[in-house]
mmCIF file of C-alpha atoms in Angstrom:
data_model
loop_
_atom_site.group_PDB
_atom_site.id
_atom_site.type_symbol
_atom_site.label_atom_id
_atom_site.label_comp_id
_atom_site.label_asym_id
_atom_site.label_seq_id
_atom_site.Cartn_x
_atom_site.Cartn_y
_atom_site.Cartn_z
ATOM 1 C CA MET A 506 8.976 -54.504 75.796
ATOM 2 C CA ALA A 507 9.671 -51.844 73.088
ATOM 3 C CA SER A 508 9.349 -52.879 69.466
ATOM 4 C CA GLU A 509 12.258 -52.337 67.122
ATOM 5 C CA PRO A 510 11.782 -49.505 64.573
ATOM 6 C CA THR A 511 10.727 -50.842 61.219
ATOM 7 C CA GLU A 512 12.764 -50.026 58.141
ATOM 8 C CA HIS A 513 11.314 -47.493 55.697
ATOM 9 C CA ILE A 514 9.942 -49.169 52.606
ATOM 10 C CA ALA A 515 11.865 -46.772 50.324
ATOM 11 C CA GLU A 516 15.130 -47.634 52.060
ATOM 12 C CA SER A 517 14.512 -51.369 51.701
ATOM 13 C CA LEU A 518 13.762 -50.970 47.992
ATOM 14 C CA LEU A 519 16.942 -48.913 47.466
ATOM 15 C CA LYS A 520 19.045 -51.593 49.150
ATOM 16 C CA ARG A 521 17.833 -54.092 46.587
ATOM 17 C CA ALA A 522 19.224 -51.965 43.733
ATOM 18 C CA HIS A 523 22.309 -50.406 45.399
ATOM 19 C CA SER A 524 24.938 -51.175 47.959
ATOM 20 C CA PRO A 525 24.045 -50.445 51.607
ATOM 21 C CA GLU A 526 26.180 -47.245 51.728
ATOM 22 C CA THR A 527 24.824 -45.901 48.426
ATOM 23 C CA ALA A 528 21.278 -46.788 49.379
ATOM 24 C CA SER A 529 21.636 -44.985 52.758
ATOM 25 C CA THR A 530 23.075 -41.885 51.052
ATOM 26 C CA ILE A 531 20.310 -41.737 48.448
ATOM 27 C CA PHE A 532 17.614 -42.288 51.086
ATOM 28 C CA ARG A 533 19.022 -39.587 53.359
ATOM 29 C CA GLU A 534 19.469 -36.904 50.615
ATOM 30 C CA LYS A 535 16.479 -37.658 48.409
ATOM 31 C CA VAL A 536 13.854 -38.794 50.909
ATOM 32 C CA LYS A 537 14.537 -37.848 54.532
ATOM 33 C CA GLN A 538 16.146 -34.447 53.916
ATOM 34 C CA ARG A 539 14.093 -33.474 50.907
ATOM 35 C CA PRO A 540 12.354 -30.115 51.508
ATOM 36 C CA LEU A 541 8.583 -30.240 51.387
ATOM 37 C CA LEU A 542 7.067 -27.117 49.805
ATOM 38 C CA LEU A 543 3.638 -26.387 51.162
ATOM 39 C CA ARG A 544 1.216 -23.918 49.580
ATOM 40 C CA PRO A 545 -1.116 -22.156 52.007
ATOM 41 C CA THR A 546 -4.789 -22.732 51.434
ATOM 42 C CA SER A 547 -5.545 -18.999 51.800
ATOM 43 C CA PRO A 548 -3.406 -15.839 51.435
ATOM 44 C CA ASP A 549 -2.119 -13.989 54.434
ATOM 45 C CA PRO A 550 -4.725 -11.400 55.453
ATOM 46 C CA ASP A 551 -2.034 -8.832 56.276
ATOM 47 C CA LEU A 552 -0.286 -9.389 52.924
ATOM 48 C CA ASN A 553 -3.588 -9.116 51.034
ATOM 49 C CA ALA A 554 -4.479 -5.843 52.758
ATOM 50 C CA ARG A 555 -0.984 -4.449 52.076
ATOM 51 C CA SER A 556 -1.259 -5.251 48.349
ATOM 52 C CA LYS A 557 -4.686 -3.658 48.199
ATOM 53 C CA ARG A 558 -3.424 -0.447 49.830
ATOM 54 C CA GLN A 559 -0.462 -0.332 47.426
ATOM 55 C CA TYR A 560 -2.759 -0.800 44.428
ATOM 56 C CA GLU A 561 -5.041 1.989 45.636
ATOM 57 C CA ARG A 562 -2.070 4.344 46.045
ATOM 58 C CA LEU A 563 -0.863 3.608 42.529
ATOM 59 C CA GLN A 564 -4.332 4.196 41.070
ATOM 60 C CA LYS A 565 -4.691 7.468 42.969
ATOM 61 C CA ALA A 566 -1.299 8.708 41.759
ATOM 62 C CA LYS A 567 -2.150 7.713 38.181
ATOM 63 C CA LYS A 568 -5.474 9.549 38.345
ATOM 64 C CA GLN A 569 -3.783 12.644 39.765
ATOM 65 C CA ARG A 570 -1.183 12.693 36.975
ATOM 66 C CA LYS A 571 -3.961 12.345 34.408
ATOM 67 C CA SER A 572 -6.009 15.161 35.956
ATOM 68 C CA ASN A 573 -3.029 17.544 35.806
ATOM 69 C CA LYS A 574 -2.770 17.115 32.028
ATOM 70 C CA PRO A 575 -5.395 19.214 30.214
ATOM 71 C CA ASN A 576 -7.596 17.508 27.673
ATOM 72 C CA PRO A 577 -7.325 18.735 24.060
ATOM 73 C CA LEU A 578 -10.059 21.037 22.872
ATOM 74 C CA SER A 579 -12.697 19.658 20.557
ATOM 75 C CA ALA A 580 -13.558 21.275 17.229
ATOM 76 C CA LYS A 581 -16.736 22.699 18.744
ATOM 77 C CA GLN A 582 -14.805 24.281 21.620
ATOM 78 C CA LYS A 583 -12.256 25.768 19.217
ATOM 79 C CA ARG A 584 -15.047 27.365 17.194
ATOM 80 C CA ALA A 585 -16.667 28.716 20.359
ATOM 81 C CA LEU A 586 -13.372 30.242 21.514
ATOM 82 C CA SER A 587 -12.617 31.596 17.988
ATOM 83 C CA ILE A 588 -9.089 30.220 18.171
ATOM 84 C CA HIS A 589 -8.554 30.115 14.403
ATOM 85 C CA GLU A 590 -10.306 33.417 13.676
ATOM 86 C CA ILE A 591 -8.383 36.603 13.008
ATOM 87 C CA PRO A 592 -9.205 39.330 15.560
ATOM 88 C CA LYS A 593 -10.941 42.430 14.278
ATOM 89 C CA ASP A 594 -8.013 44.696 15.147
ATOM 90 C CA GLN A 595 -5.692 42.455 13.069
ATOM 91 C CA GLN A 596 -7.807 42.683 9.913
ATOM 92 C CA LYS A 597 -5.763 45.578 8.547
ATOM 93 C CA TYR A 598 -4.196 45.615 5.094
ATOM 94 C CA ALA A 599 -1.173 47.608 6.301
ATOM 95 C CA ILE A 600 -0.381 44.978 8.944
ATOM 96 C CA HIS A 601 -0.046 42.234 6.311
ATOM 97 C CA GLU A 602 1.942 44.202 3.701
ATOM 98 C CA PRO A 603 5.298 43.097 5.226
ATOM 99 C CA LEU A 604 4.021 39.513 5.029
ATOM 100 C CA HIS A 605 3.332 40.015 1.320
ATOM 101 C CA ARG A 606 6.843 41.349 0.685
ATOM 102 C CA MET A 607 8.281 38.373 2.533
ATOM 103 C CA TRP A 608 6.112 36.019 0.471
ATOM 104 C CA CYS A 609 7.364 37.607 -2.792
ATOM 105 C CA GLY A 610 10.947 36.860 -1.755
ATOM 106 C CA TYR A 611 9.942 33.309 -0.864
ATOM 107 C CA MET A 612 8.329 32.778 -4.293
ATOM 108 C CA ARG A 613 11.321 34.213 -6.149
ATOM 109 C CA GLU A 614 13.544 31.805 -4.272
ATOM 110 C CA ILE A 615 11.523 28.639 -4.962
ATOM 111 C CA LEU A 616 10.998 29.650 -8.610
ATOM 112 C CA GLY A 617 14.747 30.136 -9.048
ATOM 113 C CA VAL A 618 14.655 33.817 -10.087
ATOM 114 C CA SER A 619 15.997 35.364 -6.896
ATOM 115 C CA ASP A 620 19.526 35.691 -8.263
ATOM 116 C CA GLY A 621 18.366 37.841 -11.223
ATOM 117 C CA LYS A 622 19.772 35.486 -13.877
ATOM 118 C CA ARG A 623 16.384 34.214 -15.057
ATOM 119 C CA SER A 624 13.615 36.479 -16.260
ATOM 120 C CA HIS A 625 10.965 33.858 -17.016
ATOM 121 C CA VAL A 626 9.771 30.400 -16.024
ATOM 122 C CA ASP A 627 7.944 27.732 -18.006
ATOM 123 C CA ALA A 628 4.856 25.761 -17.037
ATOM 124 C CA ASN A 629 6.683 22.441 -16.655
ATOM 125 C CA SER A 630 9.081 23.803 -14.042
ATOM 126 C CA ALA A 631 6.707 26.228 -12.325
ATOM 127 C CA GLY A 632 3.683 23.910 -12.117
ATOM 128 C CA PRO A 633 4.932 21.559 -9.367
ATOM 129 C CA VAL A 634 6.350 24.534 -7.457
ATOM 130 C CA LEU A 635 3.050 26.426 -7.485
ATOM 131 C CA VAL A 636 1.092 23.378 -6.345
ATOM 132 C CA SER A 637 3.293 22.815 -3.286
ATOM 133 C CA ALA A 638 3.822 26.516 -2.450
ATOM 134 C CA ASP A 639 2.440 28.270 0.613
ATOM 135 C CA TYR A 640 0.087 31.159 -0.248
ATOM 136 C CA HIS A 641 -0.080 32.905 3.115
ATOM 137 C CA GLY A 642 0.882 36.454 2.178
ATOM 138 C CA ALA A 643 0.034 36.239 -1.527
ATOM 139 C CA LEU A 644 -1.817 39.157 -3.113
ATOM 140 C CA VAL A 645 -4.469 37.314 -5.123
ATOM 141 C CA GLU A 646 -7.257 38.534 -7.363
ATOM 142 C CA VAL A 647 -10.289 36.621 -8.609
ATOM 143 C CA VAL A 648 -10.328 36.860 -12.411
ATOM 144 C CA ARG A 649 -12.880 34.159 -13.277
ATOM 145 C CA SER A 650 -15.559 32.405 -11.298
ATOM 146 C CA ARG A 651 -18.943 30.779 -11.759
ATOM 147 C CA CYS A 652 -20.161 33.219 -9.109
ATOM 148 C CA GLY A 653 -19.960 36.648 -10.734
ATOM 149 C CA SER A 654 -19.926 38.521 -7.414
ATOM 150 C CA ARG A 655 -16.516 37.053 -6.583
ATOM 151 C CA VAL A 656 -14.809 38.418 -9.697
ATOM 152 C CA GLY A 657 -12.613 41.405 -8.917
ATOM 153 C CA GLY A 658 -12.052 40.510 -5.274
ATOM 154 C CA LYS A 659 -8.455 41.232 -4.367
ATOM 155 C CA GLY A 660 -6.461 41.060 -1.162
ATOM 156 C CA ILE A 661 -3.645 39.464 0.807
ATOM 157 C CA VAL A 662 -4.165 35.860 1.841
ATOM 158 C CA VAL A 663 -4.139 35.600 5.632
ATOM 159 C CA LYS A 664 -5.527 32.051 5.884
ATOM 160 C CA ASP A 665 -5.247 29.215 3.383
ATOM 161 C CA THR A 666 -7.775 26.540 4.329
ATOM 162 C CA LYS A 667 -8.740 23.400 2.438
ATOM 163 C CA PHE A 668 -11.600 24.968 0.491
ATOM 164 C CA THR A 669 -11.140 28.746 0.865
ATOM 165 C CA PHE A 670 -8.732 31.663 0.774
ATOM 166 C CA GLU A 671 -9.357 34.260 3.471
ATOM 167 C CA ILE A 672 -8.080 37.634 2.260
ATOM 168 C CA VAL A 673 -7.771 41.140 3.691
ATOM 169 C CA THR A 674 -8.630 43.824 1.161
ATOM 170 C CA VAL A 675 -7.287 47.367 0.834
ATOM 171 C CA LYS A 676 -10.445 48.567 2.594
ATOM 172 C CA ASP A 677 -9.470 46.486 5.663
ATOM 173 C CA GLU A 678 -12.223 43.940 5.040
ATOM 174 C CA LEU A 679 -11.892 40.220 5.651
ATOM 175 C CA LYS A 680 -13.411 38.212 2.810
ATOM 176 C CA ILE A 681 -13.697 34.471 2.285
ATOM 177 C CA MET A 682 -13.104 33.323 -1.293
ATOM 178 C CA PRO A 683 -14.076 29.702 -2.065
ATOM 179 C CA LYS A 684 -11.540 27.889 -4.243
ATOM 180 C CA GLU A 685 -14.042 25.773 -6.153
ATOM 181 C CA HIS A 686 -14.736 26.959 -9.728
ATOM 182 C CA THR A 687 -12.571 30.050 -9.226
ATOM 183 C CA VAL A 688 -9.407 31.249 -10.976
ATOM 184 C CA PHE A 689 -6.976 33.365 -8.964
ATOM 185 C CA ARG A 690 -4.263 35.623 -10.376
ATOM 186 C CA PHE A 691 -1.196 36.804 -8.516
ATOM 187 C CA GLU A 692 2.067 38.500 -9.411
ATOM 188 C CA VAL A 693 5.624 37.908 -8.249
ATOM 189 C CA PRO A 694 7.712 41.076 -8.709
ATOM 190 C CA TYR A 695 10.965 40.352 -10.477
ATOM 191 C CA GLU A 696 14.063 41.941 -8.968
ATOM 192 C CA GLY A 697 15.662 43.603 -11.965
ATOM 193 C CA LYS A 698 18.599 45.965 -12.283
ATOM 194 C CA GLU A 699 16.882 49.216 -11.561
ATOM 195 C CA ASP A 700 20.150 51.165 -11.578
ATOM 196 C CA CYS A 701 20.534 50.335 -15.293
ATOM 197 C CA GLY A 702 17.171 51.846 -16.114
ATOM 198 C CA GLU A 703 15.470 48.485 -16.668
ATOM 199 C CA VAL A 704 11.888 48.307 -15.431
ATOM 200 C CA PRO A 705 11.392 44.909 -13.732
ATOM 201 C CA LYS A 706 8.395 43.002 -15.016
ATOM 202 C CA PRO A 707 6.412 40.913 -12.556
ATOM 203 C CA LEU A 708 5.790 37.229 -13.130
ATOM 204 C CA VAL A 709 2.038 36.719 -13.536
ATOM 205 C CA PHE A 710 0.393 33.404 -12.668
ATOM 206 C CA GLU A 711 -3.165 32.117 -12.736
ATOM 207 C CA ILE A 712 -4.175 29.116 -10.672
ATOM 208 C CA HIS A 713 -7.403 27.121 -10.674
ATOM 209 C CA GLY A 714 -8.693 26.988 -7.139
ATOM 210 C CA SER A 715 -10.334 23.590 -7.690
ATOM 211 C CA GLN A 716 -6.844 22.070 -8.040
ATOM 212 C CA PHE A 717 -5.758 23.620 -4.726
ATOM 213 C CA GLU A 718 -8.504 22.187 -2.517
ATOM 214 C CA ALA A 719 -6.105 20.908 0.119
ATOM 215 C CA ARG A 720 -4.444 22.278 3.210
ATOM 216 C CA ALA A 721 -1.085 23.967 2.672
ATOM 217 C CA PRO A 722 0.909 21.242 4.531
ATOM 218 C CA ASP A 723 -0.882 18.506 2.556
ATOM 219 C CA ARG A 724 0.094 20.098 -0.766
ATOM 220 C CA ALA A 725 3.813 19.950 0.026
ATOM 221 C CA ASN A 726 4.187 16.372 -1.291
ATOM 222 C CA ARG A 727 1.440 16.526 -3.890
ATOM 223 C CA LYS A 728 2.351 15.674 -7.487
ATOM 224 C CA PHE A 729 1.337 18.016 -10.285
ATOM 225 C CA ARG A 730 -0.679 16.610 -13.167
ATOM 226 C CA GLN A 731 -1.780 18.692 -16.091
ATOM 227 C CA HIS A 732 -5.454 18.417 -16.963
ATOM 228 C CA PHE A 733 -8.131 20.694 -18.349
ATOM 229 C CA ASP A 734 -10.944 22.029 -16.221
ATOM 230 C CA PRO A 735 -14.352 22.923 -17.632
ATOM 231 C CA ASP A 736 -14.896 26.525 -18.732
ATOM 232 C CA LEU A 737 -15.876 28.867 -15.973
#
């Protein structure tokens, strides 16, 4: 003789708190038909292998993209390749004369004398301009220095480094002039009215190299402060 199915304990408890219809509805929706989410004890071997192959492909593509991009040269490699050195055939004074003429026009413009209305500048207005100016193309001459052999050296600046001026002389020689304890003189020709018989006078400046021991781009935002250097 078959035994009658026993009532679920949850259903009997619900009938104590709700009406029979409400209890049956709650039991059916919340207990009998509730989805049971099971987590596998171990990942699918096929899925794990697929993820591993995808990861390896991504790493290989990333490494290939990185290998196509050249690494920047180190300072030692740049020196070995002479990247920043001027070739011997370019160390000619005549080659850099147009650069000097261009630099004179640039200096007249930043000093405010390019229009011909001003014939002089004062130290207060010219000082900050000279500190932030670019001297590639300037015709400089050493007038004072603690090293007597430097005095008299004259040429067009072809490289303005942090601690030196590299110049090309009239004799087509490349010379390195340290800035420390050295005074440089240069002239900026003034564009006068030559048709009126007036002889234009150049603007003459002297700069202390010790105050210019910085790269040309770094001097652009540098503030000028007047101070006295020891006698050279």
